[in-house]
Amino acid sequence: MPSLRVALAQVNSTVGDIPGNAAAVRHWSRAAADAGAHLVAFPEMMLTGYPIEDLVFRNSFVAASRAALRTLAADLAADGLGDLAVVVGYVDADGPAPTSSDAVPGSGRRDASALLFGGEVAATYFKHHLPNYGVFDEDRYFEPGDSLTVVRLGGVDVALTVCEDLWQAGGPFAAARRAGVGLVVNINASPYELNKDDLRLSLVKRRAAEAGATIAYVNTVGGQDELVFDGDSMIVTAAGELLTRAGQFTTELLVHDLELPVAESTAGPAGPVSAPPRASGESPRVEQRHDEEMAIKRVVVGGEPRPLTDGPAVGGIAERVTDEAEIWSALTLGLHDYVEKNGFRSVVFGLSGGIDSAVVAAIAVDALGPQRVVAVSMPSGYSSTHSRDDAADLAKRTGLDYRGEPIQPMVDAFLANMSLSGLAVENLQARVRGVILMALSNQEGHLVLTTGNKSELAVGYSTLYGDSVGGFNPLKDVPKTMVWRLAKWRNADAARRGGEPPIPENSIVKPPSAELRPGQVDSDSLPDYEVLDAILAGYIDGDQGRDDLIAAGHDVALVDRVLRMVDLAEYKRRQSAPGTKISIKAFGRDRRLPITNRFREGLPM
Amino acid sequence: MPSLRVALAQVNSTVGDIPGNAAAVRHWSRAAADAGAHLVAFPEMMLTGYPIEDLVFRNSFVAASRAALRTLAADLAADGLGDLAVVVGYVDADGPAPTSSDAVPGSGRRDASALLFGGEVAATYFKHHLPNYGVFDEDRYFEPGDSLTVVRLGGVDVALTVCEDLWQAGGPFAAARRAGVGLVVNINASPYELNKDDLRLSLVKRRAAEAGATIAYVNTVGGQDELVFDGDSMIVTAAGELLTRAGQFTTELLVHDLELPVAESTAGPAGPVSAPPRASGESPRVEQRHDEEMAIKRVVVGGEPRPLTDGPAVGGIAERVTDEAEIWSALTLGLHDYVEKNGFRSVVFGLSGGIDSAVVAAIAVDALGPQRVVAVSMPSGYSSTHSRDDAADLAKRTGLDYRGEPIQPMVDAFLANMSLSGLAVENLQARVRGVILMALSNQEGHLVLTTGNKSELAVGYSTLYGDSVGGFNPLKDVPKTMVWRLAKWRNADAARRGGEPPIPENSIVKPPSAELRPGQVDSDSLPDYEVLDAILAGYIDGDQGRDDLIAAGHDVALVDRVLRMVDLAEYKRRQSAPGTKISIKAFGRDRRLPITNRFREGLPM
C-alpha cells in the first residue's frame, strides 16, 4: 500500500476577497509542503468565500473566480509547489468565461472543486447534491454536477466531492465505490449548529463505508454574517476508524499519513454497485434527489508516489468540549469576524447591568480585547442602583471602555413637546438610548451591537429602533436560559484558569427587568423563561403546532399566548440585525415567514 | 362543439386566513353560478393565500388546508352549487394528513389545484414546475407533481395546471396536447412586475399553441408583504386569439362562453407528441427542469353539458394603461392591503415638502382616504420655509390629518449632553424625527410609513433608524426618476378627471434636499438622478458588472463610486421595511447579497 501524506487546511476565507483568499491558499500550501504533504485540501468556495449568494449572478464575479484559479495554479508552481496536489473550492461556470452580459445570469454556475498540480488546473469536479433548505438556497444558484472526478495521484485514486454530497446517500459516494477509489476528498463550508459535530462524524463514517474508501473531510472556519463555520475537519477510514480530527473554531493545518490501496489499472469492481438504501432520519430536512448513475472521469497527475519524509505525520484527535464552551467559541468568532471583515475598529453597546448586555460585554472583550469595546451605561429615572453598580463592576472586571450617558434630559425634552403615556413612554426611553448609541457610532466609528436574546426576539419583547438598534447581535440565536448558562460557564471557566470571572454574580442571579417603568420585571409580561424557551424550541426550531405543544404538556392558554406573540412579532424580526446562528433554526434566512399572516392555530376552521 | 361557460374569479385572498378565503370562494362561486357558469376557477393557493413560506413546514397548517378543502366541497354542495365545477388552489401533502410531528417537515408538500364537484374533491393536480428564482423559493417548499390531471366536464376534457407550469416549455402543456384536451385551466399567484403583463399574454399564446387547446388563465389580486398581484386574467384560444381579459389590480369575475371540441372517447392523438424546443430567451432566469413524459390521470364528473342560459356571456378585454398608471395602482393596492390585512386603522409619516413624502402622501390618501392618513411636519433649524409651505399645501389639497412637531428642542437636548459634530448631527435630526413618528405610532396606533425611494436605498442615502423607520415603504422599489414621473402623472390624471392635483408643483420642480445642514442638496453627495438611476438599473436589476456599465457609456469614476456605495449600504437594506415590488429585481427576498463582502470590481486580482 502506498502512503499519502494528506494535509487539511482548516482556514478562514472572506466572501469576495478573492486575492486575499488566494494568498491564504499559497501560504498554507507552503506550510503543507514544508510538512511533507503530497496533497493539501482547502474548503468549499475557498477562493470566493461562502456563501456568495447573488454575487453568483454577476458574470464579473464568476470570471474573477475562474481567472484567480488559473493564476493560483501558476503561482503555486512558481512558489516551487508544482508537485503538491492542491484541492481548492471556487465558483465555476460552463463554457467560456462569461465576461459579457450576454450570458444568461445564473445558468450553468457550478459549486466546484479543483485539483491544482504542476502549474495547471489538473481536474475539476462540480457539486452534485445542492442543499436548498435552512440557510441554503443552492438550487437558486447552481446547476448540479452529474459526474465524479477521480484523480490518480501517487498511485492512489482520489475522488473529489463537495459538502452536501456527504449528507445524501447515493450520488458521488456510490460512484466512488464503483470507481474503486482509495480516498475521497470532501471539501466543506458547513455552518455551525450545536451538536452538528456529532452528526458529522457519524455521517462521515457512513459515507466512508458506502464508498469503501477513506474520507478526508475539510471544513472552513470563520464568521460570515449570520453564519459561523466551525472547522471540525477529520479523516475517517473505510472501516469507520477516526484517524485524526481538528478542533472547532480553530485555524489549523491537520497533517496525517494514510496507507491507501494501490489504484488498479482498470476501474474498480466490475459493474455498477447500487447505492445502499437511505437510512431513516438520515437528513430529514433534505429532499432526496433522484440519482441517475454518475459518469466517472479519470485524470492522472504526477508519477510514482514520493517517499514520505521526516518520519510519520500523525494529526491528533481534538477533544470535544461542553455545549457552553462550543457556543462561546462560536459567538466569539462570529463577532470577531463580522467586526474584522467589515473593517470596524471597535464596538459599542448599552450596558444595563442585566444579564444580556453583560454576556455581550464578555463575548466582545474575548473577541476583540477590552480596548476595542465601549460600553455605555444609560440610566433613566427607573434604573435601579444595583443596575449601575453591576455595570460598573463588569467594566472593572473586564477593563473595557465604560461611559455614562443619562437619558433623562432627552426623554424629558420629548415628553415636554408630545403627549405620551404608557407604552409610548417606555419605548421612548429605549429609543433615546438607541439614538445615543448611533450618535456615538457616527461620531467615533464604532459598530453598534444589539443585545436582545432569541427568546425576546421570538416574542417581540424589545423596542424597535430602541434596544434593537445595532449592526450585529451576538445573542440573536441564544435563548435566555442559555444566556444564563453561558454566563455561569464563562465565570467558572475563568475561575478554573485562575482568572477573574468577567460577569458580576448579581447580573446572573437577579430577576430580569427592562427597567422602563417602576418595579417592572420580565415576569410581568412573560412566562418563566424555562417554560417559555421550551415552547419556543418546539414552535420555532421544531415547527411544532399548537396540538403538538399541548400534547407535550404545555398549558393551553400559555401556548396560545406565546404563539400569538411570536406570530405578531415577525415585523420586528424582519428589521433585526444579523447575529450568529447556533441552533438548528435561527431567525433570519433560516426561517422565512410572512409578516401578513392570519393563521392562528386553535381558531375554528 | 359543446359550449362551456367559464368564470375566472380574480379575487384577493389573505395568507393564513383559511376560513375567510374559503368564504370568498363560496361567495364568488355563487356569483359564477348566478351568471350561469359551468366552471369557475380561483387562483393558486386561494385557500391559504400565497406565498405561505415556512408555514408549509407546520403540519397543522397543511392539515388545516386539506380539511378546509373537503369542508369547502361539502359547503358548496350545501349552497346548491354541487353541479358547478370549482377549481381552487390549496396546499396538499402526500399520504394521510400529517397532523402529528412525526411527519417529516417539508417532505411531500404540494402546491395543488383541486376541482370540486358534487360535494366532493373530484380531482387534484400537483404543480410540476416549481420556480426557485427571484422572490420564489418553491424548491425549498414543494415536491413537483409528475402527472397531468384531465377532467371530463360537460363533454370537454379540461386539464389542470398551476402558474409556473405556464412559464416553461414541456411538462404539463406538452402532456395536455398528448391528452387531446380542449381546455387548460391555469391558476396563478403571479406577482406584479412592470411590463410583465405583456410577457404574460405572449406566453399564454405560446402555450395554447403548444397544448393545442384554449387556456383559461386566472391570477390572484392583492398585496402580500413585498408582493402585489395584479390579476390580468385572460382566456386565449389554441389559435392564439385573446377572447377576454380582466383588468389589473381589480377584483372581478370574468365570465365567457367557450366553444370547445368534444372529448374523444379515447385519449387524444396516438402516441406521445414531443415538446417543442424551448424558445430562446423565453424565461431566462429559470432553470430548465428535465421533463420526463408525464402520466395522464383522467376523471369524469357530471353528465351531459347543461345548456347555456341567459344568452351569450362575453367578458370584455380590459384596456392596457400607461406604466405610471399601472405602478400607481400597484403601490396603492400594495399599501392598502398591508394596512388592512395587518389590522391597522391608519398610517403616519413625516411630510417634509419634498417629492418622496409628497408622493407617499398621495398614494396613502388614494389607498385609505384622507381621514386615515396622518402626516407630520417636523422642521428643524435647517428646514426651509418653502418646505413647510409645500407640506401644508399638500395637506390642504388632500385633506389628510396634518400636524407639526418641531424637532429642535429634542435635538438640542442631545447636543447639550453629547459632543457631536458633522454627520452625527445630521443623522441625529433624522433619528429624532424617527423617535417622534414611533411615539405617535405607540400612542395612537398608526402604522409608520417610511418614504425612501429605491435610488436612496441603493446608495444608502438615508439615516438608519432615522428617516428609514417604519413598518412599510410604498416607494421601496421606485427609483427617484420614477417618483417624479408618478407625481406628474398623478397630477395630470387628477386634472384630466376635473379634480385637484394632490401634489404641489413646487415639490416636483425644486432640487431634492435632505435639509440636514444649511443649503444641503442631494447633488452635493449624489450624481444627477437620471445618471444614477441608469447605473443602478444596470447594476441591480441587470446584475451588470463594472465593465458592462463602462461599456454602456457610463463614466468610470462614477461607476466605481456608485458601485461602492451600493455594496457598502447592504447592512442598511437588511434592516429596511418591506415595500411593494414593482421591478424585475426589488430589494428584499428578490436580491440576496452578503453584508460581509470584499468584492470590489476593478481592483487588481
CSV table of C-alpha atoms in Angstrom, one decimal, chain A residues 262-582:
chain,number,residue,atom,x,y,z
A,262,VAL,CA,-2.9,0.9,-4.9
A,263,ALA,CA,-5.1,2.0,-7.7
A,264,GLU,CA,-5.9,-0.8,-10.1
A,265,SER,CA,-5.1,-0.3,-13.7
A,266,THR,CA,-8.8,-0.8,-14.6
A,267,ALA,CA,-11.6,0.8,-12.9
A,268,GLY,CA,-12.9,-0.8,-9.7
A,269,PRO,CA,-15.1,-3.8,-9.3
A,270,ALA,CA,-17.0,-5.0,-12.4
A,271,GLY,CA,-20.4,-3.4,-13.0
A,272,PRO,CA,-22.2,-0.8,-11.0
A,273,VAL,CA,-22.8,-1.2,-7.3
A,274,SER,CA,-26.2,0.1,-6.3
A,275,ALA,CA,-26.3,2.7,-3.5
A,276,PRO,CA,-27.4,1.5,-0.1
A,277,PRO,CA,-30.9,2.5,0.9
A,278,ARG,CA,-31.2,5.8,2.7
A,279,ALA,CA,-31.2,5.4,6.5
A,280,SER,CA,-34.3,6.5,8.2
A,281,GLY,CA,-34.0,10.1,9.7
A,282,GLU,CA,-30.6,10.5,8.0
A,283,SER,CA,-31.1,14.0,6.8
A,284,PRO,CA,-34.7,14.7,7.4
A,285,ARG,CA,-34.8,18.3,6.0
A,286,VAL,CA,-33.3,17.3,2.7
A,287,GLU,CA,-35.3,16.4,-0.3
A,288,GLN,CA,-33.9,13.3,-1.9
A,289,ARG,CA,-32.8,13.9,-5.4
A,290,HIS,CA,-33.3,11.2,-8.0
A,291,ASP,CA,-29.8,9.8,-8.6
A,292,GLU,CA,-29.1,8.6,-12.0
A,293,GLU,CA,-25.8,6.7,-12.2
A,294,MET,CA,-23.0,9.2,-12.4
A,295,ALA,CA,-20.3,9.1,-15.1
A,296,ILE,CA,-16.8,8.8,-13.9
A,297,LYS,CA,-14.0,11.0,-15.2
A,298,ARG,CA,-10.4,9.9,-14.6
A,299,VAL,CA,-7.3,12.0,-14.5
A,300,VAL,CA,-3.7,11.1,-13.8
A,301,VAL,CA,-1.3,13.6,-12.3
A,302,GLY,CA,2.4,13.2,-11.3
A,303,GLY,CA,4.2,9.9,-11.3
A,304,GLU,CA,5.2,7.4,-8.6
A,305,PRO,CA,4.5,8.4,-5.0
A,306,ARG,CA,7.3,10.4,-3.4
A,307,PRO,CA,8.7,8.6,-0.3
A,308,LEU,CA,7.5,10.2,2.9
A,309,THR,CA,10.0,12.4,4.6
A,310,ASP,CA,10.7,13.4,8.2
A,311,GLY,CA,9.2,10.4,9.9
A,312,PRO,CA,5.4,9.7,10.3
A,313,ALA,CA,2.9,12.6,10.4
A,314,VAL,CA,0.1,11.9,12.9
A,315,GLY,CA,-2.6,14.5,13.4
A,316,GLY,CA,-4.2,14.5,16.8
A,317,ILE,CA,-7.8,14.0,17.7
A,318,ALA,CA,-9.1,17.2,19.3
A,319,GLU,CA,-11.2,16.7,22.4
A,320,ARG,CA,-14.8,17.6,22.3
A,321,VAL,CA,-15.9,20.4,24.6
A,322,THR,CA,-19.1,21.2,26.5
A,323,ASP,CA,-22.1,22.9,24.8
A,324,GLU,CA,-21.4,26.1,26.6
A,325,ALA,CA,-17.7,26.2,25.5
A,326,GLU,CA,-18.7,25.3,22.0
A,327,ILE,CA,-21.3,28.1,21.8
A,328,TRP,CA,-19.0,30.6,23.4
A,329,SER,CA,-16.4,30.0,20.8
A,330,ALA,CA,-19.0,30.2,18.0
A,331,LEU,CA,-20.2,33.6,19.3
A,332,THR,CA,-16.8,35.0,19.9
A,333,LEU,CA,-15.5,34.0,16.4
A,334,GLY,CA,-18.8,35.1,14.8
A,335,LEU,CA,-18.5,38.6,16.3
A,336,HIS,CA,-14.8,38.9,15.7
A,337,ASP,CA,-15.0,38.1,12.1
A,338,TYR,CA,-18.0,40.4,11.5
A,339,VAL,CA,-16.0,43.2,13.0
A,340,GLU,CA,-12.7,42.4,11.3
A,341,LYS,CA,-14.1,41.5,7.8
A,342,ASN,CA,-16.2,44.7,7.7
A,343,GLY,CA,-13.3,46.9,8.8
A,344,PHE,CA,-14.5,48.1,12.2
A,345,ARG,CA,-12.0,49.1,14.9
A,346,SER,CA,-14.4,48.9,17.8
A,347,VAL,CA,-17.9,48.1,19.1
A,348,VAL,CA,-20.3,50.0,21.3
A,349,PHE,CA,-23.4,48.9,23.2
A,350,GLY,CA,-25.6,49.7,26.1
A,351,LEU,CA,-24.5,48.1,29.4
A,352,SER,CA,-27.5,48.0,31.7
A,353,GLY,CA,-26.3,45.7,34.4
A,354,GLY,CA,-28.6,43.0,33.2
A,355,ILE,CA,-27.5,39.5,32.0
A,356,ASP,CA,-27.8,40.0,28.3
A,357,SER,CA,-25.6,43.0,27.9
A,358,ALA,CA,-23.2,41.6,30.5
A,359,VAL,CA,-22.8,38.4,28.4
A,360,VAL,CA,-22.4,40.5,25.2
A,361,ALA,CA,-19.7,42.5,27.0
A,362,ALA,CA,-17.8,39.4,27.9
A,363,ILE,CA,-18.1,38.0,24.4
A,364,ALA,CA,-16.9,41.3,22.9
A,365,VAL,CA,-13.9,41.5,25.2
A,366,ASP,CA,-13.0,37.9,24.5
A,367,ALA,CA,-13.3,38.5,20.7
A,368,LEU,CA,-11.7,41.9,20.4
A,369,GLY,CA,-9.8,42.8,23.7
A,370,PRO,CA,-11.1,45.3,26.2
A,371,GLN,CA,-9.6,48.3,24.5
A,372,ARG,CA,-11.8,47.9,21.4
A,373,VAL,CA,-15.0,47.6,23.4
A,374,VAL,CA,-17.1,50.6,24.5
A,375,ALA,CA,-20.0,50.0,26.9
A,376,VAL,CA,-22.4,52.8,27.8
A,377,SER,CA,-24.5,53.0,30.9
A,378,MET,CA,-27.6,55.0,30.0
A,379,PRO,CA,-29.6,55.2,33.2
A,380,SER,CA,-33.1,56.7,33.5
A,381,GLY,CA,-35.2,57.6,36.5
A,382,TYR,CA,-36.3,53.9,36.6
A,383,SER,CA,-32.9,52.4,36.6
A,384,SER,CA,-32.0,50.8,39.9
A,385,THR,CA,-28.8,51.5,41.8
A,386,HIS,CA,-27.8,47.9,41.5
A,387,SER,CA,-28.0,48.1,37.7
A,388,ARG,CA,-25.5,50.8,37.6
A,389,ASP,CA,-23.3,49.1,40.2
A,390,ASP,CA,-23.4,45.8,38.3
A,391,ALA,CA,-22.5,47.6,35.0
A,392,ALA,CA,-19.6,49.4,36.7
A,393,ASP,CA,-18.5,46.1,38.3
A,394,LEU,CA,-18.4,44.4,35.0
A,395,ALA,CA,-16.4,47.3,33.5
A,396,LYS,CA,-13.9,47.0,36.3
A,397,ARG,CA,-13.6,43.2,35.9
A,398,THR,CA,-13.1,43.3,32.1
A,399,GLY,CA,-11.2,46.6,31.6
A,400,LEU,CA,-13.5,47.8,28.8
A,401,ASP,CA,-14.1,51.5,28.0
A,402,TYR,CA,-17.0,52.4,30.2
A,403,ARG,CA,-19.1,55.5,29.9
A,404,GLY,CA,-22.2,57.1,31.2
A,405,GLU,CA,-24.9,58.9,29.3
A,406,PRO,CA,-28.0,59.6,31.4
A,407,ILE,CA,-31.1,59.7,29.2
A,408,GLN,CA,-33.5,61.7,31.3
A,409,PRO,CA,-32.8,65.2,29.8
A,410,MET,CA,-33.5,63.9,26.3
A,411,VAL,CA,-36.5,61.9,27.4
A,412,ASP,CA,-37.9,65.0,29.2
A,413,ALA,CA,-37.5,67.1,26.0
A,414,PHE,CA,-39.7,64.6,24.1
A,415,LEU,CA,-42.2,64.5,27.0
A,416,ALA,CA,-42.4,68.3,27.2
A,417,ASN,CA,-43.2,68.5,23.5
A,418,MET,CA,-45.5,65.5,23.0
A,419,SER,CA,-48.4,64.0,24.9
A,420,LEU,CA,-47.2,60.5,25.6
A,421,SER,CA,-48.2,57.8,28.1
A,422,GLY,CA,-47.8,54.1,28.9
A,423,LEU,CA,-46.1,52.0,26.4
A,424,ALA,CA,-45.1,55.1,24.3
A,425,VAL,CA,-43.1,56.4,27.3
A,426,GLU,CA,-41.5,53.1,27.9
A,427,ASN,CA,-40.4,52.7,24.3
A,428,LEU,CA,-39.3,56.4,24.2
A,429,GLN,CA,-36.6,55.6,26.8
A,430,ALA,CA,-35.3,52.7,24.8
A,431,ARG,CA,-35.3,54.8,21.6
A,432,VAL,CA,-33.4,57.6,23.2
A,433,ARG,CA,-30.8,55.1,24.2
A,434,GLY,CA,-30.7,53.9,20.6
A,435,VAL,CA,-30.2,57.4,19.3
A,436,ILE,CA,-27.3,57.9,21.8
A,437,LEU,CA,-25.6,54.7,20.6
A,438,MET,CA,-26.0,55.6,17.0
A,439,ALA,CA,-24.6,59.1,17.6
A,440,LEU,CA,-21.6,57.6,19.3
A,441,SER,CA,-21.2,55.2,16.3
A,442,ASN,CA,-21.4,58.1,13.8
A,443,GLN,CA,-19.1,60.3,15.9
A,444,GLU,CA,-16.4,57.7,16.7
A,445,GLY,CA,-16.8,54.9,14.2
A,446,HIS,CA,-17.9,52.0,16.4
A,447,LEU,CA,-20.1,49.1,15.3
A,448,VAL,CA,-23.2,49.2,17.4
A,449,LEU,CA,-24.1,45.8,19.0
A,450,THR,CA,-27.6,45.0,20.0
A,451,THR,CA,-28.1,42.6,22.8
A,452,GLY,CA,-31.5,41.0,22.6
A,453,ASN,CA,-31.6,37.3,23.1
A,454,LYS,CA,-33.6,34.8,20.9
A,455,SER,CA,-36.4,34.5,23.4
A,456,GLU,CA,-37.0,38.2,23.4
A,457,LEU,CA,-36.7,38.3,19.6
A,458,ALA,CA,-39.2,35.5,19.4
A,459,VAL,CA,-42.0,37.1,21.4
A,460,GLY,CA,-41.2,40.7,20.4
A,461,TYR,CA,-40.1,41.8,23.9
A,462,SER,CA,-38.0,44.6,22.6
A,463,THR,CA,-38.4,48.1,21.3
A,464,LEU,CA,-37.9,48.5,17.6
A,465,TYR,CA,-35.3,51.2,16.9
A,466,GLY,CA,-34.7,51.2,20.7
A,467,ASP,CA,-32.7,48.4,22.3
A,468,SER,CA,-32.8,46.7,18.9
A,469,VAL,CA,-30.5,49.2,17.2
A,470,GLY,CA,-27.2,47.8,16.0
A,471,GLY,CA,-25.4,46.3,13.1
A,472,PHE,CA,-24.8,42.9,14.8
A,473,ASN,CA,-26.4,40.9,17.6
A,474,PRO,CA,-24.2,38.2,19.2
A,475,LEU,CA,-27.1,36.8,21.2
A,476,LYS,CA,-29.6,36.7,18.3
A,477,ASP,CA,-29.9,32.9,18.3
A,478,VAL,CA,-29.3,32.3,22.0
A,479,PRO,CA,-32.3,31.6,24.2
A,480,LYS,CA,-32.5,33.4,27.5
A,481,THR,CA,-31.9,30.2,29.5
A,482,MET,CA,-28.7,29.6,27.5
A,483,VAL,CA,-27.6,33.2,28.1
A,484,TRP,CA,-27.6,32.3,31.9
A,485,ARG,CA,-25.8,29.0,31.3
A,486,LEU,CA,-23.2,30.8,29.2
A,487,ALA,CA,-22.6,33.4,31.9
A,488,LYS,CA,-22.1,30.7,34.5
A,489,TRP,CA,-19.9,28.7,32.3
A,490,ARG,CA,-17.7,31.7,31.4
A,491,ASN,CA,-17.2,32.7,35.0
A,492,ALA,CA,-16.5,29.1,36.1
A,493,ASP,CA,-14.0,28.7,33.2
A,494,ALA,CA,-12.3,31.9,34.3
A,495,ALA,CA,-12.0,30.6,37.8
A,496,ARG,CA,-10.7,27.3,36.6
A,497,ARG,CA,-8.0,29.1,34.7
A,498,GLY,CA,-7.2,31.3,37.7
A,499,GLY,CA,-8.5,34.4,36.1
A,500,GLU,CA,-11.2,36.9,37.1
A,501,PRO,CA,-14.8,35.9,36.3
A,502,PRO,CA,-16.0,38.7,34.0
A,503,ILE,CA,-19.7,38.7,34.8
A,504,PRO,CA,-20.9,40.0,38.2
A,505,GLU,CA,-22.8,37.4,40.1
A,506,ASN,CA,-25.6,39.8,40.7
A,507,SER,CA,-26.2,40.2,37.0
A,508,ILE,CA,-26.7,36.4,36.8
A,509,VAL,CA,-29.0,35.9,39.8
A,510,LYS,CA,-31.3,38.9,39.8
A,511,PRO,CA,-34.7,38.8,38.2
A,512,PRO,CA,-34.5,40.1,34.6
A,513,SER,CA,-36.1,43.6,34.0
A,514,ALA,CA,-36.2,46.1,31.2
A,515,GLU,CA,-36.5,48.9,33.9
A,516,LEU,CA,-38.7,51.0,31.7
A,517,ARG,CA,-41.3,51.6,34.5
A,518,PRO,CA,-41.1,51.5,38.3
A,519,GLY,CA,-40.7,47.9,39.6
A,520,GLN,CA,-41.0,46.3,36.2
A,521,VAL,CA,-39.8,42.7,35.8
A,522,ASP,CA,-39.9,40.5,32.7
A,523,SER,CA,-42.2,38.1,34.5
A,524,ASP,CA,-44.9,40.8,34.4
A,525,SER,CA,-45.2,40.2,30.7
A,526,LEU,CA,-43.7,36.8,30.0
A,527,PRO,CA,-43.9,33.3,31.5
A,528,ASP,CA,-40.9,31.9,33.3
A,529,TYR,CA,-38.1,31.6,30.8
A,530,GLU,CA,-37.6,27.9,31.3
A,531,VAL,CA,-41.2,27.4,30.2
A,532,LEU,CA,-41.1,30.0,27.5
A,533,ASP,CA,-37.9,28.6,26.0
A,534,ALA,CA,-39.4,25.1,25.9
A,535,ILE,CA,-42.4,26.3,24.0
A,536,LEU,CA,-40.3,28.4,21.6
A,537,ALA,CA,-37.9,25.5,20.9
A,538,GLY,CA,-41.0,23.4,19.8
A,539,TYR,CA,-42.6,26.1,17.8
A,540,ILE,CA,-39.6,27.7,16.2
A,541,ASP,CA,-36.8,25.1,16.0
A,542,GLY,CA,-39.2,22.2,15.6
A,543,ASP,CA,-42.1,23.7,13.6
A,544,GLN,CA,-44.5,22.1,16.0
A,545,GLY,CA,-48.1,23.3,16.1
A,546,ARG,CA,-50.4,24.1,18.9
A,547,ASP,CA,-51.6,20.5,19.3
A,548,ASP,CA,-48.1,19.1,19.4
A,549,LEU,CA,-47.1,21.6,22.1
A,550,ILE,CA,-50.2,20.9,24.2
A,551,ALA,CA,-49.5,17.1,23.8
A,552,ALA,CA,-46.0,17.8,25.1
A,553,GLY,CA,-47.6,19.0,28.3
A,554,HIS,CA,-47.7,22.8,27.9
A,555,ASP,CA,-50.5,24.8,29.3
A,556,VAL,CA,-53.1,25.6,26.6
A,557,ALA,CA,-53.7,29.2,27.4
A,558,LEU,CA,-49.9,29.8,27.6
A,559,VAL,CA,-49.3,28.1,24.3
A,560,ASP,CA,-51.9,30.2,22.7
A,561,ARG,CA,-50.5,33.4,24.1
A,562,VAL,CA,-46.9,32.6,23.2
A,563,LEU,CA,-47.7,31.5,19.6
A,564,ARG,CA,-49.6,34.7,19.1
A,565,MET,CA,-46.8,36.8,20.4
A,566,VAL,CA,-44.3,35.0,18.1
A,567,ASP,CA,-46.6,35.5,15.1
A,568,LEU,CA,-47.2,39.2,15.7
A,569,ALA,CA,-43.5,40.0,16.2
A,570,GLU,CA,-42.5,38.9,12.7
A,571,TYR,CA,-42.3,42.6,11.5
A,572,LYS,CA,-39.8,43.4,14.2
A,573,ARG,CA,-37.6,40.4,13.3
A,574,ARG,CA,-37.7,41.4,9.7
A,575,GLN,CA,-35.8,44.6,10.6
A,576,SER,CA,-33.4,43.0,13.1
A,577,ALA,CA,-29.7,42.9,13.0
A,578,PRO,CA,-27.9,39.8,11.8
A,579,GLY,CA,-26.4,37.6,14.5
A,580,THR,CA,-24.5,34.3,14.7
A,581,LYS,CA,-26.6,31.2,14.1
A,582,ILE,CA,-26.0,28.4,16.7
